[in-house]
PDB file of C-alpha atoms in Angstrom:
ATOM      1  CA  LYS A 880      56.592  97.102  99.078  1.00  0.00           C
ATOM      2  CA  GLN A 881      56.571  95.955  95.928  1.00  0.00           C
ATOM      3  CA  GLU A 882      53.043  96.358  92.861  1.00  0.00           C
ATOM      4  CA  VAL A 883      52.948  94.186  90.482  1.00  0.00           C
ATOM      5  CA  THR A 884      50.699  95.045  87.564  1.00  0.00           C
ATOM      6  CA  GLN A 885      49.507  93.550  84.279  1.00  0.00           C
ATOM      7  CA  ILE A 886      47.895  95.672  81.223  1.00  0.00           C
ATOM      8  CA  PRO A 887      46.075  94.680  79.220  1.00  0.00           C
ATOM      9  CA  ALA A 888      43.490  93.360  81.954  1.00  0.00           C
ATOM     10  CA  ALA A 889      41.450  91.402  79.066  1.00  0.00           C
ATOM     11  CA  LEU A 890      42.479  91.052  75.351  1.00  0.00           C
ATOM     12  CA  SER A 891      40.587  88.862  73.066  1.00  0.00           C
ATOM     13  CA  VAL A 892      42.077  88.161  69.600  1.00  0.00           C
ATOM     14  CA  PRO A 893      41.274  85.453  67.142  1.00  0.00           C
ATOM     15  CA  GLU A 894      42.642  82.020  66.764  1.00  0.00           C
ATOM     16  CA  GLY A 895      46.178  82.496  65.262  1.00  0.00           C
ATOM     17  CA  GLU A 896      47.221  84.649  66.471  1.00  0.00           C
ATOM     18  CA  ASN A 897      50.420  85.386  68.110  1.00  0.00           C
ATOM     19  CA  LEU A 898      50.324  87.855  71.539  1.00  0.00           C
ATOM     20  CA  VAL A 899      51.738  89.743  74.113  1.00  0.00           C
ATOM     21  CA  LEU A 900      50.596  90.146  77.677  1.00  0.00           C
ATOM     22  CA  ASN A 901      52.325  92.753  79.853  1.00  0.00           C
ATOM     23  CA  CYS A 902      53.702  92.711  83.706  1.00  0.00           C
ATOM     24  CA  SER A 903      55.128  95.191  85.162  1.00  0.00           C
ATOM     25  CA  PHE A 904      56.717  95.720  88.855  1.00  0.00           C
ATOM     26  CA  THR A 905      58.064  98.636  91.513  1.00  0.00           C
ATOM     27  CA  ASP A 906      61.511  96.226  92.847  1.00  0.00           C
ATOM     28  CA  SER A 907      63.456  95.096  90.461  1.00  0.00           C
ATOM     29  CA  ALA A 908      65.144  93.053  93.874  1.00  0.00           C
ATOM     30  CA  ILE A 909      63.178  90.098  92.442  1.00  0.00           C
ATOM     31  CA  TYR A 910      63.718  86.391  93.422  1.00  0.00           C
ATOM     32  CA  ASN A 911      61.501  84.316  90.820  1.00  0.00           C
ATOM     33  CA  LEU A 912      59.483  85.712  88.350  1.00  0.00           C
ATOM     34  CA  GLN A 913      56.542  83.319  87.854  1.00  0.00           C
ATOM     35  CA  TRP A 914      53.431  83.686  84.698  1.00  0.00           C
ATOM     36  CA  PHE A 915      50.802  81.676  85.785  1.00  0.00           C
ATOM     37  CA  ARG A 916      47.253  80.062  84.040  1.00  0.00           C
ATOM     38  CA  GLN A 917      44.107  80.104  86.203  1.00  0.00           C
ATOM     39  CA  ASP A 918      41.042  79.084  85.103  1.00  0.00           C
ATOM     40  CA  PRO A 919      37.429  79.769  85.633  1.00  0.00           C
ATOM     41  CA  GLY A 920      37.053  77.771  89.464  1.00  0.00           C
ATOM     42  CA  LYS A 921      39.965  76.127  89.187  1.00  0.00           C
ATOM     43  CA  GLY A 922      43.121  77.105  90.729  1.00  0.00           C
ATOM     44  CA  LEU A 923      47.063  77.992  89.316  1.00  0.00           C
ATOM     45  CA  THR A 924      49.121  76.368  86.920  1.00  0.00           C
ATOM     46  CA  SER A 925      51.994  77.220  86.398  1.00  0.00           C
ATOM     47  CA  LEU A 926      53.483  78.547  83.353  1.00  0.00           C
ATOM     48  CA  LEU A 927      57.231  79.790  83.627  1.00  0.00           C
ATOM     49  CA  LEU A 928      59.575  80.427  86.268  1.00  0.00           C
ATOM     50  CA  ILE A 929      62.260  82.930  85.523  1.00  0.00           C
ATOM     51  CA  GLN A 930      64.928  83.216  87.787  1.00  0.00           C
ATOM     52  CA  SER A 931      66.269  86.654  88.706  1.00  0.00           C
ATOM     53  CA  SER A 932      69.544  85.386  86.398  1.00  0.00           C
ATOM     54  CA  GLN A 933      67.518  84.636  83.753  1.00  0.00           C
ATOM     55  CA  ARG A 934      66.541  87.022  80.772  1.00  0.00           C
ATOM     56  CA  GLU A 935      63.586  84.465  79.518  1.00  0.00           C
ATOM     57  CA  GLN A 936      62.396  80.885  79.515  1.00  0.00           C
ATOM     58  CA  THR A 937      60.308  79.165  76.653  1.00  0.00           C
ATOM     59  CA  SER A 938      58.040  76.103  77.224  1.00  0.00           C
ATOM     60  CA  GLY A 939      56.591  74.840  74.120  1.00  0.00           C
ATOM     61  CA  ARG A 940      54.707  77.693  72.386  1.00  0.00           C
ATOM     62  CA  LEU A 941      55.138  79.976  75.472  1.00  0.00           C
ATOM     63  CA  ASN A 942      58.100  82.621  76.033  1.00  0.00           C
ATOM     64  CA  ALA A 943      58.411  84.542  78.670  1.00  0.00           C
ATOM     65  CA  SER A 944      61.149  87.875  78.932  1.00  0.00           C
ATOM     66  CA  LEU A 945      62.492  89.516  81.844  1.00  0.00           C
ATOM     67  CA  ASP A 946      64.030  92.999  82.581  1.00  0.00           C
ATOM     68  CA  LYS A 947      64.789  93.986  86.492  1.00  0.00           C
ATOM     69  CA  SER A 948      66.080  97.550  85.170  1.00  0.00           C
ATOM     70  CA  SER A 949      62.910  98.473  83.227  1.00  0.00           C
ATOM     71  CA  GLY A 950      60.655  96.585  85.872  1.00  0.00           C
ATOM     72  CA  ARG A 951      59.153  94.573  82.906  1.00  0.00           C
ATOM     73  CA  SER A 952      58.344  90.642  82.227  1.00  0.00           C
ATOM     74  CA  THR A 953      56.257  89.472  78.973  1.00  0.00           C
ATOM     75  CA  LEU A 954      54.705  86.620  77.750  1.00  0.00           C
ATOM     76  CA  TYR A 955      54.455  85.653  74.166  1.00  0.00           C
ATOM     77  CA  ILE A 956      52.116  83.318  73.415  1.00  0.00           C
ATOM     78  CA  ALA A 957      52.849  82.015  69.404  1.00  0.00           C
ATOM     79  CA  ALA A 958      50.075  80.669  67.242  1.00  0.00           C
ATOM     80  CA  SER A 959      46.730  81.061  69.803  1.00  0.00           C
ATOM     81  CA  GLN A 960      44.607  78.584  70.450  1.00  0.00           C
ATOM     82  CA  PRO A 961      40.465  78.455  72.132  1.00  0.00           C
ATOM     83  CA  GLY A 962      42.074  76.409  74.579  1.00  0.00           C
ATOM     84  CA  ASP A 963      45.076  78.844  75.970  1.00  0.00           C
ATOM     85  CA  SER A 964      41.513  81.294  76.788  1.00  0.00           C
ATOM     86  CA  ALA A 965      41.893  81.546  80.657  1.00  0.00           C
ATOM     87  CA  THR A 966      43.643  84.487  83.022  1.00  0.00           C
ATOM     88  CA  TYR A 967      46.780  84.782  83.411  1.00  0.00           C
ATOM     89  CA  LEU A 968      48.517  86.079  85.977  1.00  0.00           C
ATOM     90  CA  CYS A 969      52.157  86.719  86.843  1.00  0.00           C
ATOM     91  CA  ALA A 970      53.625  87.811  90.145  1.00  0.00           C
ATOM     92  CA  ALA A 971      57.055  88.652  92.058  1.00  0.00           C
ATOM     93  CA  ASP A 972      58.490  86.397  94.316  1.00  0.00           C
ATOM     94  CA  ASN A 973      61.164  89.237  96.845  1.00  0.00           C
ATOM     95  CA  PHE A 974      64.735  88.668  97.674  1.00  0.00           C
ATOM     96  CA  GLY A 975      64.104  87.791 101.424  1.00  0.00           C
ATOM     97  CA  ASN A 976      60.510  88.373 101.840  1.00  0.00           C
ATOM     98  CA  GLU A 977      59.332  84.497 101.051  1.00  0.00           C
ATOM     99  CA  LYS A 978      55.730  85.975 100.113  1.00  0.00           C
ATOM    100  CA  LEU A 979      54.431  86.450  96.076  1.00  0.00           C
ATOM    101  CA  THR A 980      53.183  89.124  94.642  1.00  0.00           C
ATOM    102  CA  PHE A 981      50.391  88.940  92.056  1.00  0.00           C
ATOM    103  CA  GLY A 982      49.077  90.840  89.619  1.00  0.00           C
ATOM    104  CA  THR A 983      46.057  92.376  88.790  1.00  0.00           C
ATOM    105  CA  GLY A 984      45.837  89.477  85.944  1.00  0.00           C
ATOM    106  CA  THR A 985      44.851  89.711  81.915  1.00  0.00           C
ATOM    107  CA  ARG A 986      41.920  87.699  80.883  1.00  0.00           C
ATOM    108  CA  LEU A 987      42.416  86.476  77.752  1.00  0.00           C
ATOM    109  CA  THR A 988      39.978  84.970  75.217  1.00  0.00           C
ATOM    110  CA  ILE A 989      41.230  83.374  71.928  1.00  0.00           C
ATOM    111  CA  ILE A 990      38.263  83.378  69.628  1.00  0.00           C
ATOM    112  CA  PRO A 991      38.162  80.879  66.446  1.00  0.00           C
TER     113      PRO A 991
ATOM    114  CA  GLY B 366      56.640  66.053  90.903  1.00  0.00           C
ATOM    115  CA  ALA B 367      56.184  68.713  92.964  1.00  0.00           C
ATOM    116  CA  VAL B 368      52.289  68.120  93.410  1.00  0.00           C
ATOM    117  CA  VAL B 369      50.202  69.850  96.367  1.00  0.00           C
ATOM    118  CA  SER B 370      47.272  68.392  96.850  1.00  0.00           C
ATOM    119  CA  GLN B 371      43.741  70.902  98.099  1.00  0.00           C
ATOM    120  CA  HIS B 372      40.785  69.219  99.482  1.00  0.00           C
ATOM    121  CA  PRO B 373      37.311  69.489  99.195  1.00  0.00           C
ATOM    122  CA  SER B 374      37.304  71.722  96.258  1.00  0.00           C
ATOM    123  CA  ARG B 375      33.795  72.282  97.155  1.00  0.00           C
ATOM    124  CA  VAL B 376      31.562  73.141 100.101  1.00  0.00           C
ATOM    125  CA  ILE B 377      28.369  74.369 101.368  1.00  0.00           C
ATOM    126  CA  CYS B 378      27.821  74.747 105.316  1.00  0.00           C
ATOM    127  CA  LYS B 379      25.411  76.500 107.084  1.00  0.00           C
ATOM    128  CA  SER B 380      26.072  79.453 108.675  1.00  0.00           C
ATOM    129  CA  GLY B 381      27.793  79.466 112.473  1.00  0.00           C
ATOM    130  CA  THR B 382      29.159  76.230 111.774  1.00  0.00           C
ATOM    131  CA  SER B 383      33.149  75.356 110.904  1.00  0.00           C
ATOM    132  CA  VAL B 384      34.621  74.324 107.720  1.00  0.00           C
ATOM    133  CA  LYS B 385      38.247  72.606 107.478  1.00  0.00           C
ATOM    134  CA  ILE B 386      40.081  72.572 104.097  1.00  0.00           C
ATOM    135  CA  GLU B 387      43.006  70.132 103.636  1.00  0.00           C
ATOM    136  CA  CYS B 388      46.643  71.198 101.884  1.00  0.00           C
ATOM    137  CA  ARG B 389      49.271  68.516 101.247  1.00  0.00           C
ATOM    138  CA  SER B 390      52.612  68.158  99.104  1.00  0.00           C
ATOM    139  CA  LEU B 391      52.342  65.056  97.579  1.00  0.00           C
ATOM    140  CA  ASP B 392      55.769  64.502  96.480  1.00  0.00           C
ATOM    141  CA  PHE B 393      58.012  66.892  98.703  1.00  0.00           C
ATOM    142  CA  GLN B 394      57.798  68.165 102.040  1.00  0.00           C
ATOM    143  CA  ALA B 395      56.892  71.943 102.415  1.00  0.00           C
ATOM    144  CA  THR B 396      58.069  73.465 105.832  1.00  0.00           C
ATOM    145  CA  THR B 397      56.291  76.503 105.038  1.00  0.00           C
ATOM    146  CA  MET B 398      52.793  76.607 102.982  1.00  0.00           C
ATOM    147  CA  PHE B 399      50.321  79.983 101.929  1.00  0.00           C
ATOM    148  CA  TRP B 400      46.883  80.263 102.345  1.00  0.00           C
ATOM    149  CA  TYR B 401      44.839  82.657  99.389  1.00  0.00           C
ATOM    150  CA  ARG B 402      41.797  84.101  99.292  1.00  0.00           C
ATOM    151  CA  GLN B 403      40.489  84.966  95.850  1.00  0.00           C
ATOM    152  CA  PHE B 404      37.301  86.964  95.370  1.00  0.00           C
ATOM    153  CA  PRO B 405      35.062  87.229  91.724  1.00  0.00           C
ATOM    154  CA  LYS B 406      37.265  88.815  88.690  1.00  0.00           C
ATOM    155  CA  GLN B 407      40.233  89.485  91.482  1.00  0.00           C
ATOM    156  CA  SER B 408      43.396  88.363  92.382  1.00  0.00           C
ATOM    157  CA  LEU B 409      44.742  86.646  94.779  1.00  0.00           C
ATOM    158  CA  MET B 410      45.315  87.962  98.356  1.00  0.00           C
ATOM    159  CA  LEU B 411      47.427  86.072 100.837  1.00  0.00           C
ATOM    160  CA  MET B 412      46.320  85.644 103.569  1.00  0.00           C
ATOM    161  CA  ALA B 413      48.124  83.599 105.973  1.00  0.00           C
ATOM    162  CA  THR B 414      51.854  81.752 105.809  1.00  0.00           C
ATOM    163  CA  SER B 415      51.715  78.791 107.381  1.00  0.00           C
ATOM    164  CA  ASN B 416      55.107  77.437 109.557  1.00  0.00           C
ATOM    165  CA  GLU B 417      55.253  73.753 109.903  1.00  0.00           C
ATOM    166  CA  GLY B 418      55.477  73.452 114.339  1.00  0.00           C
ATOM    167  CA  SER B 419      55.134  77.055 115.103  1.00  0.00           C
ATOM    168  CA  LYS B 420      52.191  79.306 114.969  1.00  0.00           C
ATOM    169  CA  ALA B 421      51.031  80.728 111.188  1.00  0.00           C
ATOM    170  CA  THR B 422      51.853  84.269 110.399  1.00  0.00           C
ATOM    171  CA  TYR B 423      48.878  86.627 109.701  1.00  0.00           C
ATOM    172  CA  GLU B 424      48.846  89.065 106.607  1.00  0.00           C
ATOM    173  CA  GLN B 425      47.159  91.954 108.119  1.00  0.00           C
ATOM    174  CA  GLY B 426      43.388  92.842 108.666  1.00  0.00           C
ATOM    175  CA  VAL B 427      42.678  89.342 108.477  1.00  0.00           C
ATOM    176  CA  GLU B 428      41.545  87.656 111.843  1.00  0.00           C
ATOM    177  CA  LYS B 429      43.368  84.562 113.011  1.00  0.00           C
ATOM    178  CA  ASP B 430      40.439  83.628 115.762  1.00  0.00           C
ATOM    179  CA  LYS B 431      38.112  83.374 112.186  1.00  0.00           C
ATOM    180  CA  PHE B 432      41.058  81.449 110.073  1.00  0.00           C
ATOM    181  CA  LEU B 433      42.757  78.652 112.137  1.00  0.00           C
ATOM    182  CA  ILE B 434      45.992  77.394 110.872  1.00  0.00           C
ATOM    183  CA  ASN B 435      47.838  74.011 111.628  1.00  0.00           C
ATOM    184  CA  HIS B 436      50.927  72.768 110.601  1.00  0.00           C
ATOM    185  CA  ALA B 437      51.123  70.084 111.960  1.00  0.00           C
ATOM    186  CA  SER B 438      53.443  68.088 109.558  1.00  0.00           C
ATOM    187  CA  LEU B 439      55.164  69.042 106.867  1.00  0.00           C
ATOM    188  CA  THR B 440      53.205  67.430 103.890  1.00  0.00           C
ATOM    189  CA  LEU B 441      49.478  68.909 105.443  1.00  0.00           C
ATOM    190  CA  SER B 442      48.406  72.455 106.672  1.00  0.00           C
ATOM    191  CA  THR B 443      45.298  72.981 107.458  1.00  0.00           C
ATOM    192  CA  LEU B 444      42.847  76.162 107.315  1.00  0.00           C
ATOM    193  CA  THR B 445      39.650  76.376 109.860  1.00  0.00           C
ATOM    194  CA  VAL B 446      37.202  78.814 109.197  1.00  0.00           C
ATOM    195  CA  THR B 447      35.809  78.904 112.208  1.00  0.00           C
ATOM    196  CA  SER B 448      31.876  80.014 112.751  1.00  0.00           C
ATOM    197  CA  ALA B 449      31.209  80.738 108.951  1.00  0.00           C
ATOM    198  CA  HIS B 450      29.757  83.836 107.633  1.00  0.00           C
ATOM    199  CA  PRO B 451      27.449  83.797 104.331  1.00  0.00           C
ATOM    200  CA  GLU B 452      30.487  86.787 103.918  1.00  0.00           C
ATOM    201  CA  ASP B 453      32.917  83.973 104.154  1.00  0.00           C
ATOM    202  CA  SER B 454      32.173  82.855 100.706  1.00  0.00           C
ATOM    203  CA  SER B 455      34.830  82.271  98.650  1.00  0.00           C
ATOM    204  CA  PHE B 456      37.946  80.560  97.121  1.00  0.00           C
ATOM    205  CA  TYR B 457      40.403  79.475  98.928  1.00  0.00           C
ATOM    206  CA  ILE B 458      43.893  78.351  97.522  1.00  0.00           C
ATOM    207  CA  CYS B 459      47.160  77.226  99.236  1.00  0.00           C
ATOM    208  CA  SER B 460      50.177  76.908  97.926  1.00  0.00           C
ATOM    209  CA  ALA B 461      53.662  75.799  98.732  1.00  0.00           C
ATOM    210  CA  LYS B 462      56.988  75.713  96.857  1.00  0.00           C
ATOM    211  CA  PHE B 463      59.475  72.435  96.296  1.00  0.00           C
ATOM    212  CA  ALA B 464      62.784  73.851  97.332  1.00  0.00           C
ATOM    213  CA  GLN B 465      64.846  77.294  97.417  1.00  0.00           C
ATOM    214  CA  GLY B 466      65.084  78.901  94.521  1.00  0.00           C
ATOM    215  CA  SER B 467      61.978  76.764  92.831  1.00  0.00           C
ATOM    216  CA  GLY B 468      58.540  78.565  92.035  1.00  0.00           C
ATOM    217  CA  TYR B 469      55.671  78.313  93.841  1.00  0.00           C
ATOM    218  CA  THR B 470      52.940  75.093  93.275  1.00  0.00           C
ATOM    219  CA  PHE B 471      49.611  75.707  94.210  1.00  0.00           C
ATOM    220  CA  GLY B 472      46.774  73.576  94.458  1.00  0.00           C
ATOM    221  CA  SER B 473      43.385  73.267  92.786  1.00  0.00           C
ATOM    222  CA  GLY B 474      40.966  75.732  94.991  1.00  0.00           C
ATOM    223  CA  THR B 475      38.351  75.508  97.812  1.00  0.00           C
ATOM    224  CA  ARG B 476      35.280  77.028  96.692  1.00  0.00           C
ATOM    225  CA  LEU B 477      33.789  77.987 100.184  1.00  0.00           C
ATOM    226  CA  THR B 478      29.304  79.000 100.018  1.00  0.00           C
ATOM    227  CA  VAL B 479      27.997  79.625 103.398  1.00  0.00           C
ATOM    228  CA  VAL B 480      24.487  79.695 103.486  1.00  0.00           C
TER     229      VAL B 480
END
């Protein structure tokens, strides 16, 4: 059974700093690894999708990496802004199981 | 593309009544949709997988008679919370996959409050 963990659970950083959010998973037979953002009381917004054959994806100030052998993914946010404050969730999509397994989330606060 | 629309965004109902939540794929056909529940400050918990034209598959511990799922078309799945009680108050979110190999797209969620 896939288990996904995110560390840290909460993070506060000053505006402008670069930061890394971590995601680890126990079953490396993943199809995709997807990062989402959730604002309070809202649904999930997909940020980046990394397919199993890829090692990273980039979108603007965001870069996500995937290392299946070590069971890890990271989300790098460059030049953080107050608007980046949200909860970030990673989710693993395993082969043969059309279900997402979500991590516990990291609540990010960017301090102006 | 790949937009999932969910309605209503908020609903308040009296204890004992039923509430229906709709999830629509706007620009693609979704043979499978997923329903999640989220408690405050917790991650998403998969409740059931909705399959077009067939019965939904429920996760362990989810009461199928309480949470009725209907997926009557390739663009619409509905979740009906029957005989709602205050403990059913939660945030419900649906999702769908645009295509094989694509990621998942989520609706905006429904905040259900049972009074």
